[in-house]
Each structure stands twice: as C-alpha cells, then as structure tokens.
GROMACS .gro file of C-alpha atoms in nm:
model
  309
    1UNK     CA    1  -9.228  -5.574   5.219
    2UNK     CA    2  -9.388  -5.882   5.378
    3UNK     CA    3  -9.653  -5.670   5.550
    4UNK     CA    4  -9.734  -5.501   5.222
    5UNK     CA    5  -9.781  -5.832   5.043
    6UNK     CA    6  -9.989  -5.959   5.334
    7UNK     CA    7 -10.216  -5.657   5.307
    8UNK     CA    8 -10.250  -5.716   4.933
    9UNK     CA    9 -10.350  -6.076   4.985
   10UNK     CA   10 -10.599  -5.968   5.249
   11UNK     CA   11 -10.756  -5.723   5.005
   12UNK     CA   12 -10.788  -5.997   4.748
   13UNK     CA   13 -10.953  -6.223   5.005
   14UNK     CA   14 -11.226  -5.967   5.061
   15UNK     CA   15 -11.270  -5.935   4.685
   16UNK     CA   16 -11.256  -6.294   4.575
   17UNK     CA   17 -11.348  -6.515   4.865
   18UNK     CA   18 -11.174  -6.783   5.066
   19UNK     CA   19 -11.085  -7.006   4.771
   20UNK     CA   20 -10.915  -6.721   4.588
   21UNK     CA   21 -10.750  -6.614   4.911
   22UNK     CA   22 -10.596  -6.958   4.947
   23UNK     CA   23 -10.461  -6.936   4.591
   24UNK     CA   24 -10.314  -6.594   4.660
   25UNK     CA   25 -10.149  -6.711   4.978
   26UNK     CA   26 -10.007  -7.006   4.786
   27UNK     CA   27  -9.875  -6.773   4.517
   28UNK     CA   28  -9.720  -6.536   4.769
   29UNK     CA   29  -9.566  -6.824   4.963
   30UNK     CA   30  -9.435  -6.986   4.646
   31UNK     CA   31  -9.277  -6.658   4.543
   32UNK     CA   32  -9.104  -6.625   4.880
   33UNK     CA   33  -8.981  -6.986   4.866
   34UNK     CA   34  -8.842  -6.941   4.516
   35UNK     CA   35  -8.662  -6.622   4.615
   36UNK     CA   36  -8.509  -6.791   4.920
   37UNK     CA   37  -8.398  -7.093   4.716
   38UNK     CA   38  -8.251  -6.866   4.449
   39UNK     CA   39  -8.063  -6.672   4.716
   40UNK     CA   40  -7.887  -6.983   4.844
   41UNK     CA   41  -7.825  -7.126   4.498
   42UNK     CA   42  -8.068  -7.416   4.530
   43UNK     CA   43  -8.246  -7.543   4.217
   44UNK     CA   44  -8.581  -7.379   4.153
   45UNK     CA   45  -8.895  -7.588   4.145
   46UNK     CA   46  -9.166  -7.509   3.887
   47UNK     CA   47  -9.408  -7.234   3.993
   48UNK     CA   48  -9.735  -7.344   4.149
   49UNK     CA   49 -10.030  -7.383   3.914
   50UNK     CA   50 -10.269  -7.228   4.169
   51UNK     CA   51 -10.464  -6.951   4.005
   52UNK     CA   52 -10.719  -6.687   4.077
   53UNK     CA   53 -11.064  -6.780   3.953
   54UNK     CA   54 -11.069  -6.703   3.582
   55UNK     CA   55 -11.445  -6.710   3.529
   56UNK     CA   56 -11.591  -6.365   3.484
   57UNK     CA   57 -11.917  -6.493   3.634
   58UNK     CA   58 -11.758  -6.492   3.982
   59UNK     CA   59 -11.660  -6.123   3.972
   60UNK     CA   60 -11.902  -5.841   4.044
   61UNK     CA   61 -11.823  -5.469   4.049
   62UNK     CA   62 -11.694  -5.482   4.406
   63UNK     CA   63 -11.468  -5.778   4.327
   64UNK     CA   64 -11.325  -5.608   4.019
   65UNK     CA   65 -11.257  -5.293   4.218
   66UNK     CA   66 -11.071  -5.477   4.492
   67UNK     CA   67 -10.879  -5.676   4.234
   68UNK     CA   68 -10.762  -5.347   4.083
   69UNK     CA   69 -10.667  -5.226   4.430
   70UNK     CA   70 -10.463  -5.543   4.465
   71UNK     CA   71 -10.261  -5.454   4.157
   72UNK     CA   72 -10.177  -5.121   4.313
   73UNK     CA   73 -10.095  -5.268   4.654
   74UNK     CA   74  -9.854  -5.548   4.564
   75UNK     CA   75  -9.522  -5.568   4.384
   76UNK     CA   76  -9.516  -5.948   4.380
   77UNK     CA   77  -9.502  -6.051   4.011
   78UNK     CA   78  -9.682  -6.381   4.071
   79UNK     CA   79  -9.981  -6.206   4.226
   80UNK     CA   80  -9.974  -5.931   3.963
   81UNK     CA   81  -9.980  -6.188   3.684
   82UNK     CA   82 -10.273  -6.382   3.825
   83UNK     CA   83 -10.470  -6.064   3.895
   84UNK     CA   84 -10.411  -5.946   3.538
   85UNK     CA   85 -10.514  -6.284   3.396
   86UNK     CA   86 -10.840  -6.265   3.591
   87UNK     CA   87 -10.905  -5.907   3.477
   88UNK     CA   88 -10.823  -6.001   3.119
   89UNK     CA   89 -11.062  -6.294   3.126
   90UNK     CA   90 -11.337  -6.080   3.274
   91UNK     CA   91 -11.284  -5.827   2.993
   92UNK     CA   92 -11.407  -6.087   2.744
   93UNK     CA   93 -11.756  -5.964   2.849
   94UNK     CA   94 -11.854  -5.617   2.722
   95UNK     CA   95 -12.025  -5.521   3.046
   96UNK     CA   96 -11.702  -5.581   3.236
   97UNK     CA   97 -11.509  -5.374   2.983
   98UNK     CA   98 -11.720  -5.075   3.081
   99UNK     CA   99 -11.702  -5.149   3.452
  100UNK     CA  100 -11.322  -5.175   3.448
  101UNK     CA  101 -11.297  -4.844   3.259
  102UNK     CA  102 -11.530  -4.671   3.505
  103UNK     CA  103 -11.317  -4.801   3.794
  104UNK     CA  104 -11.006  -4.640   3.639
  105UNK     CA  105 -10.884  -4.990   3.567
  106UNK     CA  106 -10.741  -4.902   3.226
  107UNK     CA  107 -10.496  -4.659   3.383
  108UNK     CA  108 -10.405  -4.905   3.658
  109UNK     CA  109 -10.339  -5.184   3.408
  110UNK     CA  110 -10.164  -4.945   3.171
  111UNK     CA  111  -9.931  -4.845   3.450
  112UNK     CA  112  -9.803  -5.203   3.459
  113UNK     CA  113  -9.640  -5.152   3.118
  114UNK     CA  114  -9.353  -4.947   3.257
  115UNK     CA  115  -9.135  -5.083   3.534
  116UNK     CA  116  -9.275  -5.431   3.592
  117UNK     CA  117  -9.128  -5.771   3.509
  118UNK     CA  118  -9.161  -5.875   3.142
  119UNK     CA  119  -9.408  -6.149   3.234
  120UNK     CA  120  -9.628  -5.893   3.410
  121UNK     CA  121  -9.610  -5.656   3.114
  122UNK     CA  122  -9.719  -5.939   2.888
  123UNK     CA  123 -10.024  -6.015   3.103
  124UNK     CA  124 -10.107  -5.642   3.118
  125UNK     CA  125 -10.092  -5.622   2.738
  126UNK     CA  126 -10.318  -5.926   2.708
  127UNK     CA  127 -10.570  -5.764   2.943
  128UNK     CA  128 -10.559  -5.434   2.753
  129UNK     CA  129 -10.601  -5.626   2.429
  130UNK     CA  130 -10.934  -5.768   2.551
  131UNK     CA  131 -11.033  -5.430   2.691
  132UNK     CA  132 -10.956  -5.256   2.359
  133UNK     CA  133 -11.257  -5.422   2.192
  134UNK     CA  134 -11.446  -5.112   2.297
  135UNK     CA  135 -11.426  -4.767   2.133
  136UNK     CA  136 -11.450  -4.577   2.461
  137UNK     CA  137 -11.178  -4.794   2.610
  138UNK     CA  138 -10.956  -4.726   2.310
  139UNK     CA  139 -10.983  -4.355   2.383
  140UNK     CA  140 -10.814  -4.422   2.716
  141UNK     CA  141 -10.574  -4.696   2.605
  142UNK     CA  142 -10.436  -4.481   2.322
  143UNK     CA  143 -10.223  -4.285   2.570
  144UNK     CA  144 -10.016  -4.602   2.618
  145UNK     CA  145  -9.951  -4.671   2.249
  146UNK     CA  146  -9.601  -4.523   2.253
  147UNK     CA  147  -9.508  -4.735   2.555
  148UNK     CA  148  -9.658  -5.044   2.392
  149UNK     CA  149  -9.444  -4.978   2.084
  150UNK     CA  150  -9.136  -4.936   2.304
  151UNK     CA  151  -9.212  -5.269   2.472
  152UNK     CA  152  -9.244  -5.436   2.132
  153UNK     CA  153  -8.915  -5.283   2.018
  154UNK     CA  154  -8.717  -5.375   2.328
  155UNK     CA  155  -8.867  -5.721   2.389
  156UNK     CA  156  -8.672  -6.033   2.289
  157UNK     CA  157  -8.744  -6.125   1.928
  158UNK     CA  158  -9.050  -6.349   1.891
  159UNK     CA  159  -9.120  -6.341   2.266
  160UNK     CA  160  -9.464  -6.358   2.422
  161UNK     CA  161  -9.423  -5.996   2.532
  162UNK     CA  162  -9.353  -5.883   2.177
  163UNK     CA  163  -9.649  -6.075   2.036
  164UNK     CA  164  -9.881  -5.942   2.306
  165UNK     CA  165  -9.781  -5.587   2.217
  166UNK     CA  166  -9.838  -5.647   1.846
  167UNK     CA  167 -10.183  -5.793   1.915
  168UNK     CA  168 -10.282  -5.481   2.105
  169UNK     CA  169 -10.142  -5.256   1.832
  170UNK     CA  170 -10.346  -5.451   1.576
  171UNK     CA  171 -10.666  -5.363   1.760
  172UNK     CA  172 -10.558  -5.003   1.813
  173UNK     CA  173 -10.476  -4.959   1.442
  174UNK     CA  174 -10.805  -5.086   1.300
  175UNK     CA  175 -10.913  -4.723   1.257
  176UNK     CA  176 -10.688  -4.435   1.150
  177UNK     CA  177 -10.735  -4.246   1.474
  178UNK     CA  178 -10.409  -4.350   1.643
  179UNK     CA  179 -10.182  -4.431   1.349
  180UNK     CA  180  -9.978  -4.115   1.406
  181UNK     CA  181  -9.866  -4.252   1.741
  182UNK     CA  182  -9.703  -4.551   1.566
  183UNK     CA  183  -9.516  -4.364   1.291
  184UNK     CA  184  -9.177  -4.362   1.465
  185UNK     CA  185  -9.191  -4.739   1.507
  186UNK     CA  186  -9.257  -4.833   1.144
  187UNK     CA  187  -8.886  -4.926   1.097
  188UNK     CA  188  -8.920  -5.156   1.399
  189UNK     CA  189  -9.228  -5.324   1.252
  190UNK     CA  190  -9.055  -5.381   0.919
  191UNK     CA  191  -8.749  -5.520   1.096
  192UNK     CA  192  -8.975  -5.774   1.269
  193UNK     CA  193  -9.123  -5.860   0.930
  194UNK     CA  194  -8.774  -5.951   0.809
  195UNK     CA  195  -8.630  -6.110   1.123
  196UNK     CA  196  -8.928  -6.265   1.301
  197UNK     CA  197  -9.071  -6.614   1.294
  198UNK     CA  198  -9.386  -6.685   1.096
  199UNK     CA  199  -9.597  -6.613   1.401
  200UNK     CA  200  -9.434  -6.274   1.451
  201UNK     CA  201  -9.450  -6.194   1.079
  202UNK     CA  202  -9.822  -6.263   1.065
  203UNK     CA  203  -9.890  -6.045   1.368
  204UNK     CA  204  -9.678  -5.751   1.252
  205UNK     CA  205  -9.831  -5.773   0.905
  206UNK     CA  206 -10.173  -5.717   1.059
  207UNK     CA  207 -10.044  -5.387   1.195
  208UNK     CA  208  -9.871  -5.292   0.869
  209UNK     CA  209 -10.178  -5.370   0.659
  210UNK     CA  210 -10.387  -5.146   0.885
  211UNK     CA  211 -10.133  -4.864   0.857
  212UNK     CA  212 -10.101  -4.904   0.480
  213UNK     CA  213 -10.473  -4.841   0.435
  214UNK     CA  214 -10.421  -4.486   0.564
  215UNK     CA  215 -10.294  -4.238   0.305
  216UNK     CA  216 -10.135  -4.030   0.580
  217UNK     CA  217  -9.896  -4.320   0.651
  218UNK     CA  218  -9.785  -4.370   0.290
  219UNK     CA  219  -9.473  -4.152   0.298
  220UNK     CA  220  -9.354  -4.305   0.622
  221UNK     CA  221  -9.401  -4.658   0.488
  222UNK     CA  222  -9.230  -4.580   0.157
  223UNK     CA  223  -8.919  -4.444   0.330
  224UNK     CA  224  -8.873  -4.745   0.558
  225UNK     CA  225  -8.602  -4.994   0.466
  226UNK     CA  226  -8.671  -5.365   0.422
  227UNK     CA  227  -8.381  -5.530   0.236
  228UNK     CA  228  -8.551  -5.869   0.232
  229UNK     CA  229  -8.901  -5.757   0.134
  230UNK     CA  230  -8.894  -5.928  -0.207
  231UNK     CA  231  -8.824  -6.263  -0.043
  232UNK     CA  232  -9.175  -6.263   0.101
  233UNK     CA  233  -9.336  -6.262  -0.245
  234UNK     CA  234  -9.275  -6.632  -0.303
  235UNK     CA  235  -9.516  -6.915  -0.373
  236UNK     CA  236  -9.343  -7.126  -0.105
  237UNK     CA  237  -9.419  -6.866   0.161
  238UNK     CA  238  -9.678  -6.934   0.432
  239UNK     CA  239 -10.012  -6.852   0.272
  240UNK     CA  240 -10.121  -6.606   0.541
  241UNK     CA  241  -9.788  -6.419   0.528
  242UNK     CA  242  -9.796  -6.406   0.148
  243UNK     CA  243 -10.154  -6.284   0.132
  244UNK     CA  244 -10.100  -6.011   0.391
  245UNK     CA  245  -9.773  -5.901   0.229
  246UNK     CA  246  -9.950  -5.871  -0.107
  247UNK     CA  247 -10.232  -5.672   0.058
  248UNK     CA  248  -9.974  -5.441   0.215
  249UNK     CA  249  -9.801  -5.393  -0.121
  250UNK     CA  250 -10.131  -5.333  -0.300
  251UNK     CA  251 -10.234  -5.069  -0.046
  252UNK     CA  252  -9.902  -4.885  -0.062
  253UNK     CA  253  -9.858  -4.906  -0.439
  254UNK     CA  254 -10.215  -4.795  -0.491
  255UNK     CA  255 -10.157  -4.483  -0.282
  256UNK     CA  256  -9.845  -4.399  -0.487
  257UNK     CA  257 -10.028  -4.446  -0.818
  258UNK     CA  258 -10.304  -4.218  -0.691
  259UNK     CA  259 -10.049  -3.947  -0.614
  260UNK     CA  260 -10.057  -3.998  -0.238
  261UNK     CA  261  -9.722  -3.999  -0.062
  262UNK     CA  262  -9.562  -3.854  -0.375
  263UNK     CA  263  -9.222  -3.708  -0.287
  264UNK     CA  264  -8.888  -3.664  -0.463
  265UNK     CA  265  -8.757  -4.008  -0.549
  266UNK     CA  266  -8.402  -3.928  -0.440
  267UNK     CA  267  -8.526  -3.920  -0.081
  268UNK     CA  268  -8.553  -4.298  -0.083
  269UNK     CA  269  -8.268  -4.541  -0.015
  270UNK     CA  270  -8.207  -4.845  -0.235
  271UNK     CA  271  -8.356  -5.077   0.031
  272UNK     CA  272  -8.667  -4.867   0.085
  273UNK     CA  273  -9.019  -4.993   0.030
  274UNK     CA  274  -9.056  -4.734  -0.247
  275UNK     CA  275  -8.758  -4.856  -0.449
  276UNK     CA  276  -8.854  -5.222  -0.402
  277UNK     CA  277  -9.218  -5.183  -0.502
  278UNK     CA  278  -9.229  -4.875  -0.721
  279UNK     CA  279  -8.902  -4.753  -0.872
  280UNK     CA  280  -8.699  -5.068  -0.946
  281UNK     CA  281  -9.009  -5.268  -1.026
  282UNK     CA  282  -8.869  -5.535  -1.261
  283UNK     CA  283  -8.777  -5.789  -0.985
  284UNK     CA  284  -9.111  -5.721  -0.817
  285UNK     CA  285  -9.298  -5.765  -1.145
  286UNK     CA  286  -9.124  -6.098  -1.199
  287UNK     CA  287  -9.233  -6.212  -0.853
  288UNK     CA  288  -9.591  -6.110  -0.927
  289UNK     CA  289  -9.592  -6.289  -1.262
  290UNK     CA  290  -9.490  -6.612  -1.093
  291UNK     CA  291  -9.760  -6.569  -0.829
  292UNK     CA  292 -10.030  -6.553  -1.099
  293UNK     CA  293  -9.998  -6.932  -1.102
  294UNK     CA  294 -10.049  -6.966  -0.726
  295UNK     CA  295 -10.328  -7.213  -0.640
  296UNK     CA  296 -10.494  -6.980  -0.384
  297UNK     CA  297 -10.769  -6.761  -0.530
  298UNK     CA  298 -10.724  -6.474  -0.283
  299UNK     CA  299 -10.350  -6.460  -0.349
  300UNK     CA  300 -10.414  -6.431  -0.723
  301UNK     CA  301 -10.676  -6.162  -0.664
  302UNK     CA  302 -10.425  -5.947  -0.475
  303UNK     CA  303 -10.164  -6.000  -0.749
  304UNK     CA  304 -10.414  -5.887  -1.013
  305UNK     CA  305 -10.505  -5.590  -0.795
  306UNK     CA  306 -10.140  -5.478  -0.789
  307UNK     CA  307 -10.084  -5.536  -1.160
  308UNK     CA  308 -10.394  -5.343  -1.266
  309UNK     CA  309 -10.336  -5.035  -1.050
   0.00000   0.00000   0.00000
C-alpha cells in the first residue's frame, strides 16, 4: 500500500512540479499520521491545509493527463480530493473541459462516484458539475446519472454530498434529453423538498422545475406524494423557494389543463401532486388568492399564470 501511494505521489510530481510534489507528500504523510493516531486512540489533529495548485493556468495537457493517472493510481482519500479539486478548478475553462474529455477524464472522475469515501464522491461531483457545462461532455456524463441520483438518495440529508449531486442533476436536466434517467428518483426529490433545509429545497426545486417543463414527465410528477406541498405556498416562505414552487406548480398544472399527463384520477393518492394541485383545488386556490397580495412582482406573475390556465 505504501509503495502504491509513493508511486502515485511520484506521478504527481512529474505532472505538477516540485511545489505540488511537496504538497502531495504532506497530504500523504498527514493521512498516514492521522490513521496511526486513530489506531491508537489518540485525538486527531485538523487535516493539513496544503493543497495542489488550483490555478488552471499551471496545468497543460501533460499535467492534466498525469493528474488523471494519479486518481487511478492512489486510494488515499486526501490525495484523491485534492486532485479532484484541481481538475474541477481547471474545468472552469472550456478548453480544459475538452482536454479532460479527450483524455478519458470524465470516465475516470465518474468512476469515483461508486466505492470512494463520501468526501471524495462530493469532490468528484463538483468536478463533473463544472465539466457538464459542455454538451459533448454531457453525452458522456449522462451514463452516471443513475449513480448520481443514488448518491443523492443515500447521502445524509442536507449534506455537501447531497447538494453536489443535486447541482450536477440541475445541469444535466436543463434539456429534456436525460430526464428519463431521473424518473425513478422523483419521489426522492419531492421528499427532499419536504424535509430539506432551505438550501436543499432551492437546489432540488431547480431540478423539479426543469423536469416539470417536460410533458413526458407530467404523469410521473403527478403521481408522486408530497403531503406538505401546500405549506410551501405561503407568503412567509423564502422568496426563491416560493417562486420556484409556483413555477413548478404552473408547469405541472398547465400540462394537465392541456391534456398532457391525463390519466384516470383514481390512480392518484390523496397526498399526490395531482390531488393537491388539480383535484382538491380549494385549499390551493385559497393559498393562491393570498399570494396575489405578495409584494414580489415575479411571485404575483406566477400566481396569475396558474389562475389563468
């Protein structure tokens, strides 16, 4: 194991230079010290703040390639995290997005979503999020959507890992191309809408709004259960949550009124989106009437949009 980590650090030295090499050695040594201290029950000191260089200007094609090789060569989470941070930062530049794809980097980073430590998965999701700002990259990243959804579902509620997954799904759901890969996880998304913090609610609403714009998703959204959905239509709610929830409702209700997603009503449970927004509409209508007095113009516009459909 030690020889393998040593080889990984050596590869990074070739790629990133002596300064980066020193950081990697520090990271590897810190990881070994923390493991030894944990083994004997000693208190753990905070991890070192040494980092790989995060400026994309210092990484050429050869450096990116060797950095990707490093990810494959080491199983040290500290080194994996720093390598992924560096790759993610470099992906902020479109030219690097293409280079990383051509080096098979998307598959290498995507492979980190499976059996790695949660902190490593989070950094991998952040890197893929930056890399997904590219249509050709999305064509490769889409094969990992199911695993991303599984990570979101299994991650601790409101965790960085969960939020990182939702951010990537937001980018991957901007077009309709990959919505079908998220269908089975719509109940999970709506659970997060009910149970999550404001930060989680905002992020999952971005995904739900994207899905609700696609008529092919209407039936799946209508069947999902959200017992507390009406609570979000309140003037005291965070403005961004309220506005996105209204947009979601307007999209879904509009599809129903246009005959899209039209199925037998008895197929829907009492807590379903359909019953809340469409069948038993009196409580919803009362919420909307109250929101007509909301001070925000965009909120009122979405309310009017729903009422005039």
